[in-house]
Short mmCIF file of C-alpha atoms and ligand atoms in Angstrom, two decimals:
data_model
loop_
_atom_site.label_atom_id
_atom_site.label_comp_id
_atom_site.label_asym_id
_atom_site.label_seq_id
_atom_site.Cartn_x
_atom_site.Cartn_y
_atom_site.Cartn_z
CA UNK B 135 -253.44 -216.21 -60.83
CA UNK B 136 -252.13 -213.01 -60.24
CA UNK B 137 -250.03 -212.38 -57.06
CA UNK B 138 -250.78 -209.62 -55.13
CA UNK B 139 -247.36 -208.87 -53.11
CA UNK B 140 -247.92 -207.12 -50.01
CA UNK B 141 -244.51 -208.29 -48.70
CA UNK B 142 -242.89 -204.59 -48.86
CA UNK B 143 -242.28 -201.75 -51.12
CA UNK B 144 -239.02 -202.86 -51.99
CA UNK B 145 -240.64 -205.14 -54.55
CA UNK B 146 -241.75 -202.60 -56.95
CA UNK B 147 -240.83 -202.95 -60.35
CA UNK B 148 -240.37 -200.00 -62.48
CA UNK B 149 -243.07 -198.05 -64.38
CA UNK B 150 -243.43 -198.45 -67.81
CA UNK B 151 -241.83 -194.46 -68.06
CA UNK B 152 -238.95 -195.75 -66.14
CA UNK B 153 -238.13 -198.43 -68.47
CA UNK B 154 -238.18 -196.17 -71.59
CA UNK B 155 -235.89 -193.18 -69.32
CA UNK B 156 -233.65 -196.39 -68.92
CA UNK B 157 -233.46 -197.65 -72.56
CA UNK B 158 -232.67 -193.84 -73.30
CA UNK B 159 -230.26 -192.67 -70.47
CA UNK B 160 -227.33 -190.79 -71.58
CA UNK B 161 -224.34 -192.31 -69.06
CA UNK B 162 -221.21 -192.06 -68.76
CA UNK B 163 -218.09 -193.43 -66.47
CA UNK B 164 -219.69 -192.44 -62.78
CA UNK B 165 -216.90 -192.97 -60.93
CA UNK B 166 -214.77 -190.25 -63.34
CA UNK B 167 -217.71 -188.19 -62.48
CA UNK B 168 -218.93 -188.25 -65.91
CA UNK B 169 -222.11 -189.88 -65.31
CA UNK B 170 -224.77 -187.24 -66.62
CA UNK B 171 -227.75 -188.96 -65.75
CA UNK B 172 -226.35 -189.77 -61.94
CA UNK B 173 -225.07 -186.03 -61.76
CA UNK B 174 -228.34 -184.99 -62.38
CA UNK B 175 -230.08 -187.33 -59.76
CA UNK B 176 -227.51 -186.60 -57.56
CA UNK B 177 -228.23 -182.67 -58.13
CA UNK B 178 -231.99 -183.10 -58.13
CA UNK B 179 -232.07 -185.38 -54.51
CA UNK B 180 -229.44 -182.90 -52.61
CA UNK B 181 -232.12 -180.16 -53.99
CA UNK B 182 -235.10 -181.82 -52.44
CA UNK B 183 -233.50 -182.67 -49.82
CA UNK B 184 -232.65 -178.64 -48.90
CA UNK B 185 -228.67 -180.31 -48.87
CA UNK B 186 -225.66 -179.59 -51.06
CA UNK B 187 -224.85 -182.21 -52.50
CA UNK B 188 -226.10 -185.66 -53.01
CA UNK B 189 -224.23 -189.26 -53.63
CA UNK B 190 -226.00 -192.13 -55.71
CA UNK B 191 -225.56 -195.79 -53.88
CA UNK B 192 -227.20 -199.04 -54.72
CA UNK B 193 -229.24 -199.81 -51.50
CA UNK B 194 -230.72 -197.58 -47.72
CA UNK B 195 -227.51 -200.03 -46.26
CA UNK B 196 -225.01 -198.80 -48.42
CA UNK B 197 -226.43 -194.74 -47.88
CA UNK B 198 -226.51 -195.09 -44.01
CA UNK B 199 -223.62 -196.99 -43.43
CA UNK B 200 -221.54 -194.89 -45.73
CA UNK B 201 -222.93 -191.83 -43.52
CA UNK B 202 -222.04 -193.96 -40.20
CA UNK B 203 -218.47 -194.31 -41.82
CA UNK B 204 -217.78 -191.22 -42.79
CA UNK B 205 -218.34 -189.46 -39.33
CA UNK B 206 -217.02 -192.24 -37.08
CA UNK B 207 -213.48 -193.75 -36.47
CA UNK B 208 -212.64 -197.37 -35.30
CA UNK B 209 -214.74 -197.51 -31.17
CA UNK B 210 -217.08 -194.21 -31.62
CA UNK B 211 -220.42 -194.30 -31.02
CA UNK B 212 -223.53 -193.64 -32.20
CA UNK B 213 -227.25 -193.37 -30.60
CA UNK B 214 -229.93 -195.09 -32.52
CA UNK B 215 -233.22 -196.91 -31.64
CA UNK B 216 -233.58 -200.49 -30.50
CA UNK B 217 -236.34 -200.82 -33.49
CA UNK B 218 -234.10 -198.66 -35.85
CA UNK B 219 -233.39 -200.34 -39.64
CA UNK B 220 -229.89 -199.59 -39.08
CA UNK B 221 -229.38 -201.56 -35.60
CA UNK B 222 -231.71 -204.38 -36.85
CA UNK B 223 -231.68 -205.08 -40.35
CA UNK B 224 -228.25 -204.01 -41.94
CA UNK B 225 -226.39 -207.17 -40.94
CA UNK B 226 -224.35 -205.18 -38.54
CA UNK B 227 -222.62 -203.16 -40.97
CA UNK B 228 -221.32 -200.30 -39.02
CA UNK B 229 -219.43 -202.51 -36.31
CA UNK B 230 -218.44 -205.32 -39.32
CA UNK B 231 -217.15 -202.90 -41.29
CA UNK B 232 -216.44 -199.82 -38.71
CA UNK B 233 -215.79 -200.96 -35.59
CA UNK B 234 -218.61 -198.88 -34.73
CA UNK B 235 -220.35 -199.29 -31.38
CA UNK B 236 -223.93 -198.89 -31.19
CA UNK B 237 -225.65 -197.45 -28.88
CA UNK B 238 -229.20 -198.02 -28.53
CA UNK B 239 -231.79 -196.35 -26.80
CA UNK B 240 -235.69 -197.48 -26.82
CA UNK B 241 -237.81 -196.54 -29.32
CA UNK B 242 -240.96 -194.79 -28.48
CA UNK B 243 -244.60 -196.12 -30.03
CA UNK B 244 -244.23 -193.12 -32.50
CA UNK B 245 -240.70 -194.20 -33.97
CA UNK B 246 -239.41 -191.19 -31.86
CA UNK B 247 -236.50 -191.46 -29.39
CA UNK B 248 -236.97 -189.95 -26.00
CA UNK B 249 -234.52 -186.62 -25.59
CA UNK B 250 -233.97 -187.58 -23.03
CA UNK B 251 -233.15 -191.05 -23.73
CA UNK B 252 -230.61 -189.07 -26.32
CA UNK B 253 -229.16 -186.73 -23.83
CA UNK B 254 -228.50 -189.43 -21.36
CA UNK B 255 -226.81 -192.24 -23.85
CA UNK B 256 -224.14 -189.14 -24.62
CA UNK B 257 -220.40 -189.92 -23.33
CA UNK B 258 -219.03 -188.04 -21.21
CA UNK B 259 -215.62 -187.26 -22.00
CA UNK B 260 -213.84 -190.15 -19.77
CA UNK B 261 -211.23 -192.75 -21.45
CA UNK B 262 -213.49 -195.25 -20.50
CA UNK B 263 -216.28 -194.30 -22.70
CA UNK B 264 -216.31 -194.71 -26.40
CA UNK B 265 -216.88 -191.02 -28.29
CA UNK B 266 -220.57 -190.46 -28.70
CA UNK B 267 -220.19 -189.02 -32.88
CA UNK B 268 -224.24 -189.38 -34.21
CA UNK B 269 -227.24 -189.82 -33.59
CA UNK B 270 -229.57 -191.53 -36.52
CA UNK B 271 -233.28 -191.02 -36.37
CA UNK B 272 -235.51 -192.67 -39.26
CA UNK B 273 -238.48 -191.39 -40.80
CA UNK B 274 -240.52 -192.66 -41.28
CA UNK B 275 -240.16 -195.27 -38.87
CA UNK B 276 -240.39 -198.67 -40.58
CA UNK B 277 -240.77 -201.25 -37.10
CA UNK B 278 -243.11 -198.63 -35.49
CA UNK B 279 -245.88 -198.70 -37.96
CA UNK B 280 -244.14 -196.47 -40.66
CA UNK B 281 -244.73 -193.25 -38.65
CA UNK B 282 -243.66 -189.99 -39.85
CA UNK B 283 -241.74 -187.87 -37.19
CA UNK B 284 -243.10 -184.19 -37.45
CA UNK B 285 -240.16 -181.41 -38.26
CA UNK B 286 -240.54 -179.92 -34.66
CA UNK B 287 -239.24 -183.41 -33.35
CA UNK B 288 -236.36 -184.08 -36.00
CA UNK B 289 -235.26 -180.06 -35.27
CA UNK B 290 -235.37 -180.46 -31.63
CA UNK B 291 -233.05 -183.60 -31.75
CA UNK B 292 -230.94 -181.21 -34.56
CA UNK B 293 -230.71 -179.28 -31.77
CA UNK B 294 -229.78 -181.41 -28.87
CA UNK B 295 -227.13 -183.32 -31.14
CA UNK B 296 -225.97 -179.45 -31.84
CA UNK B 297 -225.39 -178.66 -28.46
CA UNK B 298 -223.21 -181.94 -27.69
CA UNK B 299 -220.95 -181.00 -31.00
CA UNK B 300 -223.02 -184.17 -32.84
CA UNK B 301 -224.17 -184.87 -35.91
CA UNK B 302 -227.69 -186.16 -36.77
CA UNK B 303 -228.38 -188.54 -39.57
CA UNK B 304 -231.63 -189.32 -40.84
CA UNK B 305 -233.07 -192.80 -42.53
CA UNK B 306 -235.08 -191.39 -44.39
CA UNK B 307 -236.02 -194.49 -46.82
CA UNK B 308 -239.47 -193.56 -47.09
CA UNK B 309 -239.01 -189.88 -45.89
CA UNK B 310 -241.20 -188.74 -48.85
CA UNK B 311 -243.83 -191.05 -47.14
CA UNK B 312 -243.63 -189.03 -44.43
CA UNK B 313 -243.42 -185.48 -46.41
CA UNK B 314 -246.70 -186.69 -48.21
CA UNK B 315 -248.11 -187.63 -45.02
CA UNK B 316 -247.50 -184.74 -43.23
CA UNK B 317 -248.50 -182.21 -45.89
CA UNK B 318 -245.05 -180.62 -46.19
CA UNK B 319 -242.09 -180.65 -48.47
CA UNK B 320 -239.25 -183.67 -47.54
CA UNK B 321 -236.76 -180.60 -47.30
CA UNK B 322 -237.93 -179.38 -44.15
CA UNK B 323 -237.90 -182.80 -42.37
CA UNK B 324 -233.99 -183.59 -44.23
CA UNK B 325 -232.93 -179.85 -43.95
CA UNK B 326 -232.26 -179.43 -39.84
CA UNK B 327 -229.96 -183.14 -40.11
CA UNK B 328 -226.31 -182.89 -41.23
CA UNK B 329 -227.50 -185.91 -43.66
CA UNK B 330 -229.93 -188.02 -45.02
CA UNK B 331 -230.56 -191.35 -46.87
CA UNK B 332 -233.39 -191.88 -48.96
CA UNK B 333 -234.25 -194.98 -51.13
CA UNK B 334 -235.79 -194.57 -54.44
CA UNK B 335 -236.25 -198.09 -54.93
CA UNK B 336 -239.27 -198.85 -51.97
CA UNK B 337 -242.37 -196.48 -53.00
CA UNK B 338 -241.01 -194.34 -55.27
CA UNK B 339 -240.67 -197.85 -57.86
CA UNK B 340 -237.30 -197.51 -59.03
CA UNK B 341 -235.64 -200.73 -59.27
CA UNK B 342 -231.95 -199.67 -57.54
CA UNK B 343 -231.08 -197.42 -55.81
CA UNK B 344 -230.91 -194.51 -52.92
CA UNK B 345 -228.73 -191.09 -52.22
CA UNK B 346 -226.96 -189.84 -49.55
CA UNK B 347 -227.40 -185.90 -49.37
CA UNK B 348 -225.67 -183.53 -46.99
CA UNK B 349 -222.88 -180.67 -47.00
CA UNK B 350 -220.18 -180.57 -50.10
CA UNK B 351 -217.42 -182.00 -48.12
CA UNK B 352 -219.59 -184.72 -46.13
CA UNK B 353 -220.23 -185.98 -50.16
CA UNK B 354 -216.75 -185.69 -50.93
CA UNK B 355 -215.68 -187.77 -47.87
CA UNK B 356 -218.84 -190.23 -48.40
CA UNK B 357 -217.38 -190.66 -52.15
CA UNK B 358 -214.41 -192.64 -51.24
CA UNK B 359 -216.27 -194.57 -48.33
CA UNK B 360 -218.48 -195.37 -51.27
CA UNK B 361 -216.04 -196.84 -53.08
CA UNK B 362 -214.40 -198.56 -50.15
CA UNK B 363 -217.02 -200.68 -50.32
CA UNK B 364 -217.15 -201.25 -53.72
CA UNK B 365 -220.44 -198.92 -54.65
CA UNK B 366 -218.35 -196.93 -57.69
CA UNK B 367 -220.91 -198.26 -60.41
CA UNK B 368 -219.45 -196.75 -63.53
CA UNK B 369 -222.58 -196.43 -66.12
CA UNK B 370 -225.13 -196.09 -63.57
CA UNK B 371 -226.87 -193.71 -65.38
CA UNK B 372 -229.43 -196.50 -66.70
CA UNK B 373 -230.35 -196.92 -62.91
CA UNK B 374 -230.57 -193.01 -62.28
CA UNK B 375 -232.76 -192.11 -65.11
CA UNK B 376 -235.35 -194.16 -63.31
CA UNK B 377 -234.35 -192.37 -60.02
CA UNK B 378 -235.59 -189.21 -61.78
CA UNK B 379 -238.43 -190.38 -62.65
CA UNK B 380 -239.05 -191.22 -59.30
CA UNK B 381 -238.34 -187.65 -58.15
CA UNK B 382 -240.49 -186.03 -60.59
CA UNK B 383 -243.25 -187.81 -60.91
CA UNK B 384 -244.00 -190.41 -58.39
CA UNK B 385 -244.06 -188.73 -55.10
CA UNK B 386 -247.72 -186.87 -55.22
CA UNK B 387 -249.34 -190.38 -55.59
CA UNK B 388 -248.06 -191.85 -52.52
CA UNK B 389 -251.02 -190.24 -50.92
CA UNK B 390 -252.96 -193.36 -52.98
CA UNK B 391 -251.01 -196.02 -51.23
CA UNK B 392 -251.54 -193.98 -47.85
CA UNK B 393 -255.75 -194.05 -48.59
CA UNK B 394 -255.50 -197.35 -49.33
CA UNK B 395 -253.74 -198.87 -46.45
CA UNK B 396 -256.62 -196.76 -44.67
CA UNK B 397 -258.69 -198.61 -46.19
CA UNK B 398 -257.67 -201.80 -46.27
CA UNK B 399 -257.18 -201.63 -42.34
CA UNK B 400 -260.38 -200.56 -42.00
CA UNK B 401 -261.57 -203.64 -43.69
CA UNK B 402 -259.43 -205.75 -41.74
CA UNK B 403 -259.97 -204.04 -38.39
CA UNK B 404 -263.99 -205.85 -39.11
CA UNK B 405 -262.60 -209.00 -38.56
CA UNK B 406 -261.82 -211.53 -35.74
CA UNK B 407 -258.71 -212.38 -34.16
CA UNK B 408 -257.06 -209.52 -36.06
CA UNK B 409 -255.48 -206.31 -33.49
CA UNK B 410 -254.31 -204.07 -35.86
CA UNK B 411 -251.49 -201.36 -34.13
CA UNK B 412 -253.66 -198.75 -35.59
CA UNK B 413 -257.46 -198.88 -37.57
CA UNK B 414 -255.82 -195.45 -39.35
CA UNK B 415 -252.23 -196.13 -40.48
CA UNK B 416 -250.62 -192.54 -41.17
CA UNK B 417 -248.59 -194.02 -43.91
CA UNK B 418 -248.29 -196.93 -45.95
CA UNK B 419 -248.08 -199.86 -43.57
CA UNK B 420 -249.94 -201.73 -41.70
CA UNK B 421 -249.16 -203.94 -38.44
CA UNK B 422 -251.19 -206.89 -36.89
CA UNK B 423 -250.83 -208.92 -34.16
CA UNK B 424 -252.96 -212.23 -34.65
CA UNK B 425 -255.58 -213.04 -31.54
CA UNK B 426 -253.31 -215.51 -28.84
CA UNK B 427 -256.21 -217.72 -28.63
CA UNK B 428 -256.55 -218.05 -32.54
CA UNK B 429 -255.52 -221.40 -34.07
CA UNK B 430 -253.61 -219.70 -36.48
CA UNK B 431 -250.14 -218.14 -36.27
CA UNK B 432 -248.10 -215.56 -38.51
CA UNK B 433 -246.50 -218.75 -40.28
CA UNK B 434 -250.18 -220.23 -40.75
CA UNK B 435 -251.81 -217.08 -42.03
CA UNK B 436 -248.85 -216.35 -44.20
CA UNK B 437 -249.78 -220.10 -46.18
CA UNK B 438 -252.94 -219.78 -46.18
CA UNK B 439 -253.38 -216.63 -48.38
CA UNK B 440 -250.44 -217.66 -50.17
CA UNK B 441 -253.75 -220.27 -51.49
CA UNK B 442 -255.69 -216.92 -52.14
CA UNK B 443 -252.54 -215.50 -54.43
CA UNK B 444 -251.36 -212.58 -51.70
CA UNK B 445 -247.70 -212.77 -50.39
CA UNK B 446 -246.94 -211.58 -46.85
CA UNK B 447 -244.41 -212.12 -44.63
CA UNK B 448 -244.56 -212.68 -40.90
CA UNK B 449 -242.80 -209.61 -38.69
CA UNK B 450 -242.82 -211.60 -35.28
CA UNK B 451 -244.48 -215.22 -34.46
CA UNK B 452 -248.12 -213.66 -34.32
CA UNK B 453 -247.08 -210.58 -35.97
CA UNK B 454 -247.77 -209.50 -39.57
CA UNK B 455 -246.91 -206.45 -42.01
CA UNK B 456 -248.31 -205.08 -45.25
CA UNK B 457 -247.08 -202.37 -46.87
CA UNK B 458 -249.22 -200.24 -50.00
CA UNK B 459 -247.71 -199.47 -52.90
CA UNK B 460 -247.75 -198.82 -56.66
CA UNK B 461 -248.83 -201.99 -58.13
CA UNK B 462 -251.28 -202.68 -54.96
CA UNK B 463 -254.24 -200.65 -56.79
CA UNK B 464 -258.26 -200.71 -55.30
CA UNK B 465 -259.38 -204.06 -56.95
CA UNK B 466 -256.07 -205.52 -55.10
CA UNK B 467 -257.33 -204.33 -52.02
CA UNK B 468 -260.69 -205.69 -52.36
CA UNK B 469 -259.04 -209.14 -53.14
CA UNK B 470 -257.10 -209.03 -50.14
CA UNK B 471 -260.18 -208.12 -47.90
CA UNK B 472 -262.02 -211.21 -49.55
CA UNK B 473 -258.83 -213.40 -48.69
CA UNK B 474 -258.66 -212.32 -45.43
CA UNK B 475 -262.27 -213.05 -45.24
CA UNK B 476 -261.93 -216.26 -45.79
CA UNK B 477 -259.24 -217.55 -43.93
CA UNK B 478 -260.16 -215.74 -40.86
CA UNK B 479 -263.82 -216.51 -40.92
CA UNK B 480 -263.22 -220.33 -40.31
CA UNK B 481 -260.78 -219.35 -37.45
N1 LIG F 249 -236.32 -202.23 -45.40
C1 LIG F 249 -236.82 -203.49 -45.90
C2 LIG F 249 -236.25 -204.66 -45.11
O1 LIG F 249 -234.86 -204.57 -45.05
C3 LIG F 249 -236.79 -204.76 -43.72
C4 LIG F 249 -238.33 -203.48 -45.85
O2 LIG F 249 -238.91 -204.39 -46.47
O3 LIG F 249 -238.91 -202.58 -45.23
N2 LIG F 249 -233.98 -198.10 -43.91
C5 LIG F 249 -235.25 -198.50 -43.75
C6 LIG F 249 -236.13 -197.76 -42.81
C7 LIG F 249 -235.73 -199.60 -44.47
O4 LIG F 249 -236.98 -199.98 -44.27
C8 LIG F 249 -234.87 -200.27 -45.37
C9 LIG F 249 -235.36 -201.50 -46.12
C10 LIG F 249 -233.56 -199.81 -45.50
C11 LIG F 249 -233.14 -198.71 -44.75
C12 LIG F 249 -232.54 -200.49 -46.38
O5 LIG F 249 -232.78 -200.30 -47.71
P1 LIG F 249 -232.12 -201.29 -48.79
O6 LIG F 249 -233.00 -202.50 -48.81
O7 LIG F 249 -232.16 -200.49 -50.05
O8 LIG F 249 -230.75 -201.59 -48.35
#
């Protein structure tokens, strides 16, 4: 049987052109700089990106927390959602490895943070406050359905982190997601922040790997953080020549996986005991909650179409996720519909 993994993006394997740009990549020693094939990922992400420069690191963790550690001394602060990847999911990083304190602020249902919110959380200067440094906004935003924040938003928070003597960083694993979503070029959603992450290894199927963009001397500064934490990864050219693949060819298509997490909530949003967030996810995930008065949980669901070949994984007791992506193609969906079918008829 064939699995059809609906777990997360992160699971893509690489394209059969990525495998042959890996067999062939010229590289070099990366952390001499000599690196061709990372130079000219690093060149090509800082470009799209509408940044200077760019920094090649092997996971979203490594890119924000490098970011986080490169603006922010030992008890500074930064402003980031309750919901965000970074306060949730990246084992605490920034106070682990920073002493970093985070300061969180609610996310909104569109992955936004209130101004606000922002404007308030800010320190006054006072020795008993810690000094407010960043704010990080992600886009799209993973825990809130994968939403894509519109430019006007991210510029207005530019702006308001501008006026306090800030800087903004943006998550922006899956900010060509977003880009694709909104119609627009990723530039002018990176362009307004002082710096951005984005993975290559979630929809874009490369198997390691994201960059760091922003300003020449944020790079320079992010270079030795990188290596702090042991991210210098010498001949990492073999990993970047699937990075430009990613770049150059796989970014148009992610309007596929968008259609078809359309439709495949469409198909589920037919059947009982199923309350999706939204019947038209903008992106490429989906969320559920399961009915509270069906028999079966997240746990329960999860095993049962594990039977039917599909992987998930629960997001919350009654809570599920499934995320579109490369190797999730029509007759996929169609088997996951029939799945679903199944198991949640006889509920
Ligand atoms: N997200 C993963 C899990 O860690 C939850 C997933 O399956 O979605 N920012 C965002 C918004 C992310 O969603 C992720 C990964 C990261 C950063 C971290 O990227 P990696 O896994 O490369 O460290």
């Amino acid at each position: 049987m064939e699995w059809i993994d609906l777990r997360s993006d992160t699971i893509t394997n690489p394209t059969p052109e990525m495998w042959a740009a890996m067999a062939n990549a010229e590289v070099g020693d990366d952390v001499y700089g000599e690196d061709p094939s990372v130079n000219k990922l690093e060149a090509l992400a800082a470009e799209r990106m509408g940044q200077e420069a760019g920094l090649f690191v092997p996971s979203g963790t490594m890119g924000n927390l490098a970011a986080v550690l490169t603006y922010c001394g030992r008890g500074d602060e930064i402003i980031l959602g309750d919901h965000s990847h970074t306060f949730l999911y990246e084992a605490g990083g920034v106070s682990a490895l920073g002493g970093v304190h985070p300061h969180t602020i609610p996310n909104q249902h569109d992955g936004t943070l209130d101004l606000g919110d922002i404007e308030t959380a800010i320190r006054p200067n006072n020795i008993h406050f810690p000094i407010t440094r960043l704010v990080i906004l992600e886009n799209t935003h993973n825990r809130s359905g994968g939403v894509p924040l519109s430019v006007e938003y991210v510029c207005q928070v530019a702006e308001l982190a501008n006026k306090y003597d800030l800087r903004l960083h943006i998550d922006g694993a899956r900010i060509f997601n977003a880009a694709v979503a909104l119609g627009i070029e990723a530039r002018k959603l990176a362009e307004p922040a002082d710096s951005v992450t984005f993975c290559l290894s979630k929809s874009l199927c490369a198997p390691v790997g994201s960059v760091l963009c922003g300003s020449r001397d944020f790079i320079a500064q992010a270079r030795r953080i990188r290596k702090q934490l042991g991210g210098g990864m010498r001949q990492a050219g073999v990993l970047a020549a699937a990075g430009i693949i990613a770049l150059e060819n796989m970014i148009d298509r992610l309007a596929e996986d968008h259609a078809r997490a359309r439709r495949l909530a469409a198909g589920l949003n037919e059947l009982p005991n199923i309350i999706l967030d939204t019947p038209e996810p903008l992106t490429n995930m989906i969320f559920f909650d399961l009915n509270p008065n069906a028999e079966l949980d997240a746990a329960g669901l999860v095993a049962s179409v594990a039977k039917e070949g599909i992987k998930l994984t629960p997001s919350g007791a009654r809570r599920i996720r499934l995320v579109l992506h490369y190797w999730i193609d029509d007759a996929a969906v169609n088997r996951t519909l029939d799945a679903f079918r199944r198991v949640l008829g006889n509920v």
